[in-house]
Coordinates of C-alpha atoms and ligand atoms in Angstrom, one line a residue:
M108 CA -8.3 48.6 -32.6
E109 CA -8.3 44.8 -32.1
L110 CA -8.6 43.9 -28.5
P111 CA -5.6 42.1 -27.0
F112 CA -6.0 38.6 -25.5
A113 CA -6.6 38.3 -21.7
E114 CA -6.9 35.4 -19.3
S115 CA -10.4 33.8 -18.9
Y116 CA -10.2 34.0 -15.1
K117 CA -9.5 36.4 -12.3
I118 CA -7.5 35.7 -9.2
K119 CA -9.1 35.1 -5.8
M120 CA -6.3 33.8 -3.7
V121 CA -2.5 34.5 -3.9
E122 CA 0.7 32.9 -2.6
T123 CA 3.7 35.1 -1.9
I124 CA 6.9 34.3 -3.8
R125 CA 10.2 36.1 -3.1
R126 CA 13.0 37.4 -5.3
S127 CA 16.4 36.7 -3.9
T128 CA 19.8 38.2 -4.6
R129 CA 22.4 36.6 -6.8
E130 CA 24.7 36.2 -3.8
E131 CA 22.0 34.2 -1.9
R132 CA 21.4 32.0 -5.0
Q133 CA 25.1 31.4 -5.4
Q134 CA 25.2 30.1 -1.9
W135 CA 22.0 28.0 -2.1
I136 CA 22.9 26.3 -5.4
K137 CA 26.3 25.4 -4.1
E138 CA 24.7 23.9 -1.0
A139 CA 22.3 22.1 -3.3
K140 CA 25.4 20.6 -5.1
Y141 CA 24.2 22.2 -8.3
N142 CA 21.2 20.0 -8.4
L143 CA 18.0 22.0 -8.9
F144 CA 15.9 19.2 -7.2
N145 CA 17.8 19.9 -4.0
L146 CA 16.7 23.5 -3.7
K147 CA 14.0 24.5 -1.2
S148 CA 11.0 25.9 -3.0
D149 CA 11.5 29.1 -0.9
Q150 CA 14.8 29.6 -2.7
V151 CA 13.0 29.7 -6.0
F152 CA 11.2 32.7 -7.5
I153 CA 9.6 31.1 -10.5
D154 CA 9.2 27.4 -10.3
L155 CA 9.0 25.6 -13.7
I156 CA 10.3 22.2 -12.6
T157 CA 7.0 20.7 -13.5
D158 CA 3.4 21.4 -14.5
S159 CA 2.3 18.4 -12.5
G160 CA 0.3 19.0 -9.4
T161 CA 1.4 22.6 -9.4
G162 CA -1.6 24.3 -10.9
A163 CA -4.1 26.5 -9.2
M164 CA -7.5 24.9 -8.5
S165 CA -10.6 26.9 -9.1
D166 CA -13.2 28.2 -6.7
K167 CA -15.5 25.4 -7.9
Q168 CA -12.9 22.8 -7.3
W169 CA -12.3 24.0 -3.7
A170 CA -16.1 24.1 -3.2
A171 CA -16.3 20.5 -4.5
M172 CA -13.6 19.5 -2.0
M173 CA -15.9 20.6 0.9
L174 CA -18.5 18.1 -0.4
G175 CA -16.1 15.2 -0.4
D176 CA -17.5 11.9 0.9
E177 CA -14.7 10.1 2.8
S178 CA -16.6 6.8 3.2
Y179 CA -14.3 3.8 2.7
A180 CA -16.6 2.0 0.3
G181 CA -19.1 3.3 -2.2
A182 CA -18.4 7.0 -1.5
R183 CA -20.6 9.6 -3.3
S184 CA -17.3 11.1 -4.5
Y185 CA -16.4 7.9 -6.3
Y186 CA -19.7 8.0 -8.2
T187 CA -19.1 11.7 -9.0
M188 CA -15.8 10.8 -10.5
K189 CA -17.2 7.8 -12.3
E190 CA -19.9 10.0 -13.9
A191 CA -17.3 12.5 -15.1
I192 CA -15.1 9.8 -16.5
K193 CA -18.0 8.3 -18.4
E194 CA -19.5 11.6 -19.5
I195 CA -16.3 13.3 -20.6
L196 CA -14.0 10.5 -21.6
G197 CA -16.4 7.7 -22.4
F198 CA -15.0 4.9 -20.2
D199 CA -17.4 2.7 -18.2
Y200 CA -14.8 1.2 -15.7
F201 CA -12.0 2.8 -13.8
L202 CA -9.8 2.5 -10.7
P203 CA -8.7 5.6 -8.8
T204 CA -4.9 5.8 -8.0
H205 CA -2.8 8.3 -6.2
Q206 CA -1.1 9.6 -9.4
G207 CA -0.3 8.6 -12.9
R208 CA 2.6 6.2 -12.2
A209 CA 0.4 4.3 -9.8
A210 CA -2.2 3.8 -12.6
E211 CA 0.7 2.4 -14.7
N212 CA 1.7 0.1 -11.8
V213 CA -1.9 -1.2 -11.4
L214 CA -2.3 -1.7 -15.2
F215 CA 1.1 -3.1 -16.0
S216 CA 0.9 -5.5 -13.1
T217 CA -2.2 -6.8 -14.8
L218 CA -0.9 -6.9 -18.4
I219 CA 2.8 -7.2 -18.7
K220 CA 5.0 -10.4 -18.5
E221 CA 8.7 -10.7 -19.0
G222 CA 9.8 -10.3 -22.6
D223 CA 6.8 -8.4 -23.7
I224 CA 7.0 -5.5 -26.2
L225 CA 5.2 -2.2 -25.8
P226 CA 5.6 0.1 -28.8
G227 CA 4.6 3.8 -28.5
N228 CA 5.6 7.4 -29.0
S229 CA 8.4 8.4 -26.6
H230 CA 7.1 6.7 -23.5
F231 CA 7.3 8.9 -20.4
D232 CA 10.1 8.0 -17.9
T233 CA 7.8 6.4 -15.3
T234 CA 6.0 4.5 -18.0
K235 CA 9.3 3.2 -19.4
G236 CA 10.4 2.5 -15.9
H237 CA 7.4 0.3 -15.1
I238 CA 7.8 -1.5 -18.4
E239 CA 11.5 -2.2 -18.0
F240 CA 11.2 -3.1 -14.3
R241 CA 9.0 -6.0 -15.5
K242 CA 11.7 -7.0 -18.0
A243 CA 9.6 -5.9 -21.0
V244 CA 10.7 -3.5 -23.7
A245 CA 9.4 0.0 -24.5
L246 CA 9.9 0.5 -28.3
D247 CA 9.9 4.1 -29.5
C248 CA 8.1 4.6 -32.8
T249 CA 7.9 8.4 -32.7
I250 CA 8.2 10.1 -36.1
D251 CA 11.9 11.1 -36.9
E252 CA 10.9 14.7 -37.4
A253 CA 10.4 15.0 -33.6
S254 CA 14.1 15.2 -33.0
D255 CA 14.8 18.2 -35.3
T256 CA 14.1 21.1 -32.8
Q257 CA 13.9 23.7 -35.6
L258 CA 11.4 21.9 -37.8
E259 CA 7.9 23.4 -37.4
I260 CA 5.2 20.9 -38.0
P261 CA 1.7 20.8 -36.4
F262 CA 1.8 17.3 -34.9
K263 CA 5.3 16.5 -33.9
G264 CA 4.2 14.0 -31.2
N265 CA 2.9 11.5 -33.8
V266 CA 3.6 7.8 -34.0
D267 CA 5.2 6.8 -37.3
P268 CA 2.6 4.2 -38.5
E269 CA 5.2 2.4 -40.6
K270 CA 7.6 1.9 -37.7
L271 CA 4.7 0.7 -35.6
E272 CA 3.4 -1.7 -38.2
K273 CA 6.9 -3.3 -38.5
V274 CA 6.9 -4.0 -34.8
L275 CA 3.3 -5.4 -34.9
Q276 CA 4.4 -7.7 -37.8
Q277 CA 7.6 -8.7 -36.1
Y278 CA 6.1 -9.9 -32.8
P279 CA 3.0 -12.0 -32.1
A280 CA 0.0 -10.3 -30.5
E281 CA 0.5 -12.3 -27.3
K282 CA 3.8 -10.5 -26.8
I283 CA 2.3 -7.1 -27.2
P284 CA 0.0 -6.3 -24.2
C285 CA -0.8 -2.9 -25.7
V286 CA 0.5 0.0 -27.8
V287 CA 1.2 3.1 -25.6
L288 CA 0.1 6.4 -27.2
T289 CA 1.1 9.4 -25.1
V290 CA -1.0 12.6 -25.7
T291 CA 0.5 15.1 -25.8
N292 CA 4.0 13.7 -26.2
N293 CA 5.8 15.1 -23.2
T294 CA 9.2 13.8 -24.0
A295 CA 9.2 15.2 -27.5
G296 CA 8.4 18.6 -26.1
G297 CA 4.7 18.6 -25.2
Q298 CA 4.0 18.0 -28.9
P299 CA 0.5 16.9 -29.9
V300 CA -0.7 13.8 -31.7
S301 CA -3.3 14.4 -34.5
M302 CA -6.7 12.7 -34.6
Q303 CA -5.7 11.2 -37.9
N304 CA -2.7 9.6 -36.2
I305 CA -4.8 8.4 -33.3
R306 CA -7.2 6.8 -35.8
D307 CA -4.3 5.2 -37.8
V308 CA -2.7 3.8 -34.6
S309 CA -6.0 2.5 -33.5
A310 CA -6.7 0.8 -36.9
L311 CA -3.3 -0.9 -36.7
C312 CA -4.1 -2.1 -33.2
R313 CA -7.4 -3.6 -34.5
K314 CA -5.7 -5.1 -37.5
Y315 CA -3.1 -6.9 -35.3
G316 CA -5.4 -7.7 -32.4
V317 CA -3.6 -5.5 -29.9
R318 CA -5.1 -3.1 -27.3
L319 CA -4.5 0.7 -27.4
L320 CA -3.5 2.4 -24.2
V321 CA -3.6 6.2 -24.2
D322 CA -1.3 7.8 -21.6
S323 CA -3.6 10.8 -21.1
A324 CA -1.9 13.2 -18.7
R325 CA -2.3 16.1 -21.2
F326 CA -5.2 14.8 -23.3
A327 CA -7.1 18.1 -23.2
E328 CA -4.1 20.2 -24.4
N329 CA -3.9 17.6 -27.2
A330 CA -7.5 18.2 -28.0
Y331 CA -6.9 22.0 -28.2
F332 CA -4.2 21.5 -30.8
I333 CA -6.5 19.2 -32.8
K334 CA -9.2 21.9 -32.8
T335 CA -6.8 24.7 -33.7
R336 CA -4.5 22.8 -36.2
E337 CA -6.3 19.9 -37.8
A338 CA -8.7 20.2 -40.7
G339 CA -12.3 19.4 -39.9
Y340 CA -12.1 20.1 -36.1
A341 CA -12.3 23.9 -35.9
D342 CA -16.1 23.9 -35.2
K343 CA -16.1 21.0 -32.7
T344 CA -16.0 21.6 -29.0
I345 CA -13.1 20.3 -27.0
K346 CA -15.4 17.9 -25.3
E347 CA -16.5 16.5 -28.7
I348 CA -12.9 16.1 -29.7
V349 CA -12.0 14.4 -26.4
R350 CA -14.8 11.9 -26.9
E351 CA -13.6 11.1 -30.3
M352 CA -10.0 10.7 -29.2
F353 CA -10.9 8.2 -26.5
S354 CA -13.4 6.4 -28.8
Y355 CA -10.3 4.8 -30.4
A356 CA -8.7 3.7 -27.1
D357 CA -9.2 0.5 -25.0
I358 CA -7.5 1.7 -21.9
M359 CA -6.4 5.1 -20.5
T360 CA -3.9 5.9 -17.7
M361 CA -4.2 9.4 -16.3
S362 CA -2.0 11.6 -14.2
S363 CA -4.8 14.0 -13.0
K364 CA -2.1 16.4 -11.7
K365 CA -1.9 17.8 -15.2
D366 CA -5.1 18.2 -17.3
A367 CA -7.5 17.6 -14.4
I368 CA -5.8 20.5 -12.6
V369 CA -5.6 18.8 -9.2
N370 CA -2.6 18.6 -6.9
M371 CA -2.7 14.8 -6.5
G372 CA -4.6 12.0 -8.1
G373 CA -4.9 9.7 -11.1
F374 CA -6.8 6.7 -12.5
V375 CA -6.7 3.9 -15.0
A376 CA -9.9 3.4 -17.0
F377 CA -11.1 0.5 -19.1
K378 CA -13.7 -0.2 -21.8
E379 CA -13.6 -4.0 -21.0
E380 CA -15.2 -5.1 -17.8
A381 CA -13.0 -8.2 -17.5
L382 CA -9.8 -6.3 -17.6
W383 CA -11.1 -3.9 -14.9
Q384 CA -11.9 -6.9 -12.7
K385 CA -8.5 -8.4 -13.2
A386 CA -6.8 -5.1 -12.3
Q387 CA -8.8 -4.6 -9.1
M388 CA -6.6 -6.9 -7.1
F389 CA -3.5 -4.8 -7.9
C390 CA -5.4 -1.6 -7.0
I391 CA -6.5 -3.1 -3.7
M392 CA -3.0 -4.3 -2.9
N393 CA -1.1 -1.2 -3.9
E394 CA -3.5 1.7 -3.7
G395 CA -6.7 1.0 -1.8
F396 CA -10.2 -0.4 -2.1
I397 CA -11.6 0.0 -5.6
T398 CA -14.0 2.9 -4.8
Y399 CA -11.2 5.2 -3.6
G400 CA -7.9 3.5 -4.6
G401 CA -5.2 6.1 -3.9
M402 CA -7.5 9.1 -3.4
S403 CA -9.6 10.7 -0.7
G404 CA -13.2 11.6 -1.4
R405 CA -12.5 15.4 -1.6
D406 CA -9.8 14.8 -4.1
M407 CA -12.1 12.7 -6.3
N408 CA -14.6 15.5 -6.2
A409 CA -12.0 18.1 -7.2
L410 CA -10.8 15.8 -10.0
A411 CA -14.3 15.4 -11.4
Q412 CA -14.8 19.2 -11.5
G413 CA -11.2 19.6 -12.9
L414 CA -12.0 17.2 -15.8
D415 CA -15.0 19.4 -16.7
E416 CA -13.1 22.7 -16.5
G417 CA -10.0 21.3 -18.1
T418 CA -11.9 20.5 -21.2
E419 CA -13.3 23.9 -21.8
F420 CA -11.9 25.9 -24.7
D421 CA -11.4 29.2 -22.8
Y422 CA -9.3 27.7 -20.1
L423 CA -7.2 25.8 -22.6
E424 CA -6.7 28.8 -24.8
T425 CA -5.5 30.9 -21.9
R426 CA -3.1 28.1 -20.9
I427 CA -1.6 27.3 -24.2
R428 CA -1.4 30.8 -25.4
Q429 CA 0.7 31.6 -22.3
V430 CA 3.2 28.9 -23.3
A431 CA 3.2 30.2 -26.9
Y432 CA 3.7 33.8 -25.5
L433 CA 6.9 32.6 -23.8
G434 CA 8.0 31.0 -27.0
S435 CA 7.4 34.2 -28.9
K436 CA 9.5 36.2 -26.5
L437 CA 12.3 33.7 -27.0
D438 CA 11.9 34.1 -30.7
E439 CA 12.4 37.8 -30.2
Y440 CA 15.7 37.1 -28.5
G441 CA 16.9 34.4 -30.9
I442 CA 16.8 31.6 -28.3
A443 CA 16.3 28.2 -29.8
Y444 CA 13.7 25.7 -28.5
Q445 CA 11.8 22.7 -29.6
R446 CA 9.4 24.2 -32.2
P447 CA 6.5 24.9 -32.2
A448 CA 5.9 25.7 -28.6
G449 CA 4.4 22.7 -26.8
G450 CA 1.2 22.5 -24.7
H451 CA 2.7 22.6 -21.3
A452 CA 6.3 23.6 -21.6
I453 CA 9.1 25.2 -23.6
F454 CA 12.1 22.9 -24.2
V455 CA 15.1 25.1 -24.7
D456 CA 17.8 23.8 -27.0
A457 CA 20.7 24.1 -24.6
K458 CA 23.5 23.2 -27.2
K459 CA 22.4 26.3 -29.2
V460 CA 22.2 28.6 -26.1
L461 CA 25.5 27.5 -24.6
P462 CA 27.7 26.4 -27.5
N463 CA 31.0 26.5 -25.6
V464 CA 30.2 24.0 -22.8
P465 CA 31.5 20.5 -23.7
K466 CA 28.9 17.7 -23.5
E467 CA 30.9 15.9 -20.9
E468 CA 30.2 18.8 -18.6
F469 CA 26.4 18.6 -19.0
I470 CA 25.2 21.5 -21.2
A471 CA 21.5 21.5 -20.3
Q472 CA 22.3 21.3 -16.6
T473 CA 24.8 24.1 -16.9
L474 CA 22.0 26.2 -18.5
G475 CA 19.7 25.3 -15.7
V476 CA 22.2 26.5 -13.1
E477 CA 22.9 29.7 -15.0
L478 CA 19.2 30.5 -15.3
Y479 CA 18.7 29.9 -11.6
L480 CA 21.6 32.2 -10.8
E481 CA 20.3 34.8 -13.1
A482 CA 16.7 35.1 -11.8
G483 CA 15.9 32.3 -9.4
I484 CA 14.0 30.3 -12.1
R485 CA 14.0 26.6 -11.8
G486 CA 13.4 24.2 -14.7
V487 CA 14.5 20.6 -15.4
E488 CA 17.4 19.1 -17.3
V489 CA 16.4 16.7 -20.2
G490 CA 19.9 15.8 -21.3
A491 CA 22.8 13.6 -20.5
I492 CA 22.2 13.5 -16.7
L493 CA 18.6 12.3 -17.3
A494 CA 19.9 9.9 -20.0
D495 CA 22.0 8.1 -17.4
R496 CA 24.8 5.6 -18.0
D497 CA 24.8 2.7 -20.4
P498 CA 23.7 -0.3 -18.3
V499 CA 26.5 -2.5 -19.7
T500 CA 29.5 -0.2 -20.2
R501 CA 28.5 2.2 -17.4
E502 CA 29.7 5.1 -19.7
N503 CA 27.6 8.3 -19.7
R504 CA 25.1 8.4 -22.6
Y505 CA 25.0 11.6 -24.5
P506 CA 21.6 12.1 -26.3
A507 CA 21.5 14.0 -29.5
L508 CA 19.4 16.7 -27.8
E509 CA 20.4 18.6 -24.7
L510 CA 17.1 20.2 -23.6
F511 CA 16.2 22.3 -20.6
R512 CA 12.4 22.1 -19.9
L513 CA 10.5 25.1 -18.6
A514 CA 7.1 23.6 -17.6
I515 CA 4.4 26.2 -17.0
P516 CA 2.1 25.4 -14.1
R517 CA -1.6 25.9 -14.9
R518 CA -3.3 29.2 -13.9
A519 CA -0.3 30.0 -11.5
Y520 CA 1.9 32.6 -13.2
T521 CA 1.1 35.7 -15.3
N522 CA 2.7 36.8 -18.5
N523 CA 4.9 39.2 -16.4
H524 CA 6.5 36.1 -15.1
M525 CA 7.0 34.8 -18.7
D526 CA 8.7 38.2 -19.5
V527 CA 11.1 37.6 -16.6
I528 CA 11.9 34.1 -17.8
A529 CA 12.6 35.2 -21.3
A530 CA 14.7 38.1 -20.2
A531 CA 16.7 35.9 -17.9
L532 CA 17.4 33.4 -20.7
K533 CA 18.4 36.3 -22.9
N534 CA 20.9 37.5 -20.3
V535 CA 22.4 34.0 -20.1
Y536 CA 22.5 33.7 -23.9
D537 CA 24.2 37.1 -24.1
R538 CA 26.9 35.8 -21.8
R539 CA 27.4 32.6 -23.8
D540 CA 31.0 33.3 -24.8
E541 CA 32.0 33.5 -21.1
I542 CA 30.2 30.3 -20.1
T543 CA 32.6 27.6 -21.1
R544 CA 32.7 25.4 -18.0
G545 CA 30.0 23.0 -16.9
Y546 CA 29.9 20.5 -14.1
R547 CA 31.3 17.2 -13.0
I548 CA 29.6 14.5 -11.0
T549 CA 30.7 13.9 -7.5
K550 CA 28.0 11.5 -6.4
E551 CA 25.2 9.6 -8.1
L552 CA 22.8 6.6 -7.7
P553 CA 22.8 3.7 -10.1
I554 CA 19.3 4.5 -11.5
M555 CA 17.2 7.6 -11.8
R556 CA 20.3 9.6 -10.8
H557 CA 19.0 13.0 -11.8
F558 CA 16.9 13.4 -8.7
T559 CA 19.7 13.1 -6.2
I560 CA 22.9 13.7 -8.2
E561 CA 25.6 15.9 -6.7
L562 CA 27.9 18.0 -8.9
K563 CA 30.8 20.4 -8.7
K564 CA 32.0 23.1 -11.1
A565 CA 34.3 21.6 -13.7
E566 CA 38.0 22.7 -13.3
R567 CA 40.3 23.1 -16.2
Ligands
F0G1556 N1 2.7 10.1 -18.2 C1 3.2 11.3 -18.6 C2 3.1 11.7 -20.1 C3 3.7 12.2 -17.7 O1 4.2 13.4 -18.1 C4 3.8 11.8 -16.4 C5 4.3 12.7 -15.3 C6 3.3 10.6 -16.0 C7 2.7 9.7 -16.9 C8 3.3 10.1 -14.6 O2 2.4 10.7 -13.8 O3 3.7 12.0 -12.1 O4 1.3 11.6 -11.8 O5 2.9 9.8 -11.6 N2 5.0 13.7 -15.6 C9 5.5 14.7 -14.7 C10 6.3 15.7 -15.5 C11 6.2 14.2 -13.5 O6 7.0 16.6 -14.8 O7 6.3 15.7 -16.7 P1 2.6 11.0 -12.2

């Protein structure tokens, strides 16, 4: 018989997690004001709030940490990281930062002025935040197909080149500091961008004299999808594909907490020496001296090792097949999610799972609370609470999609955990006729409200 698939690693160290009772969870979620961010991690059995910084480092990464050089200037660890970035990604210049948003801060402090336009594919929240904070505009040019959750296409994270070209025609190059290409496209469901699309976007950037920035948090997962889905790439190694992807980019920002499999760290890398030099000031002011930025030596060592491991096919296959496995269990139970399964997460289509909760009572959040009550699983709402209020009218904004993201940490959980997640979702789905009430806001901040929002059960 054909042998089944199995993980390409074995487990050397474990961390205990605890199942709780429904009564305990009812009490805890009430105390947390029905905001999953307010739960203590010990109150959670399976934590899918993010795949960022939550992965398990390898024996080799831990070994590399012991060899970290903590010198303030010119540390060996800096040169180890520099070599990995040059070798694996092809960039000559970089600045270490404490995480991805810090890389955005350093870069955008260097590049953006008020009134600028930054087109891209579904900019991530912090990217958009850093752009808007500088009174510039993040213009979304993602393909329309990305918002149809049931449509199954291989590269649902792509930029629509026509939409992008219109923007590039409409504004002068001086107003467009860069195009932001996010691989994979987190906001659209961890959906990949094809090599063809990267090439097309890069060609448009060249044509209009604009730089291409690749937001690279999940670049290796993107390369896996290119290898397995795009014609002409099946026989190339992940590392070859990664080199080609970045050959089209001028700049990259990296949240290393994802595809470099570390708990903390990031960087911004440049092809142009002059831009790197200009950015140094913002790194020194906000992060630290240019040879450590926001990182300690040991973390730079672990990052360099993680970049190498994270771009190996066997690791990526294990990782992405686990996400797909969860998707296949949900298919079995008829639970709708953004198709096909993404690289790092499943985005459950909450409107289809809980059809009887009114949108004014936050459908995806309601699903999140129900899933927590069911099995102690924590995910994150990507719906009306995250969409926040209209800045002018202060009315709640109701996005077309109410999604609930289940992000899978790297190398942390087994498929038994995936089975529990799917079964818990099925139980909630089976009770959908009884779940008719959602939540009302009792307290919120004027921006980024989802982190600290307080809710109570809606009464009718
Ligand atoms: N870009 C993308 C595409 C991201 O997904 C993230 C973070 C960042 C940039 C910022 O990086 O967190 O290191 O500062 N995403 C996490 C998530 C938080 O849960 O999706 P960071």
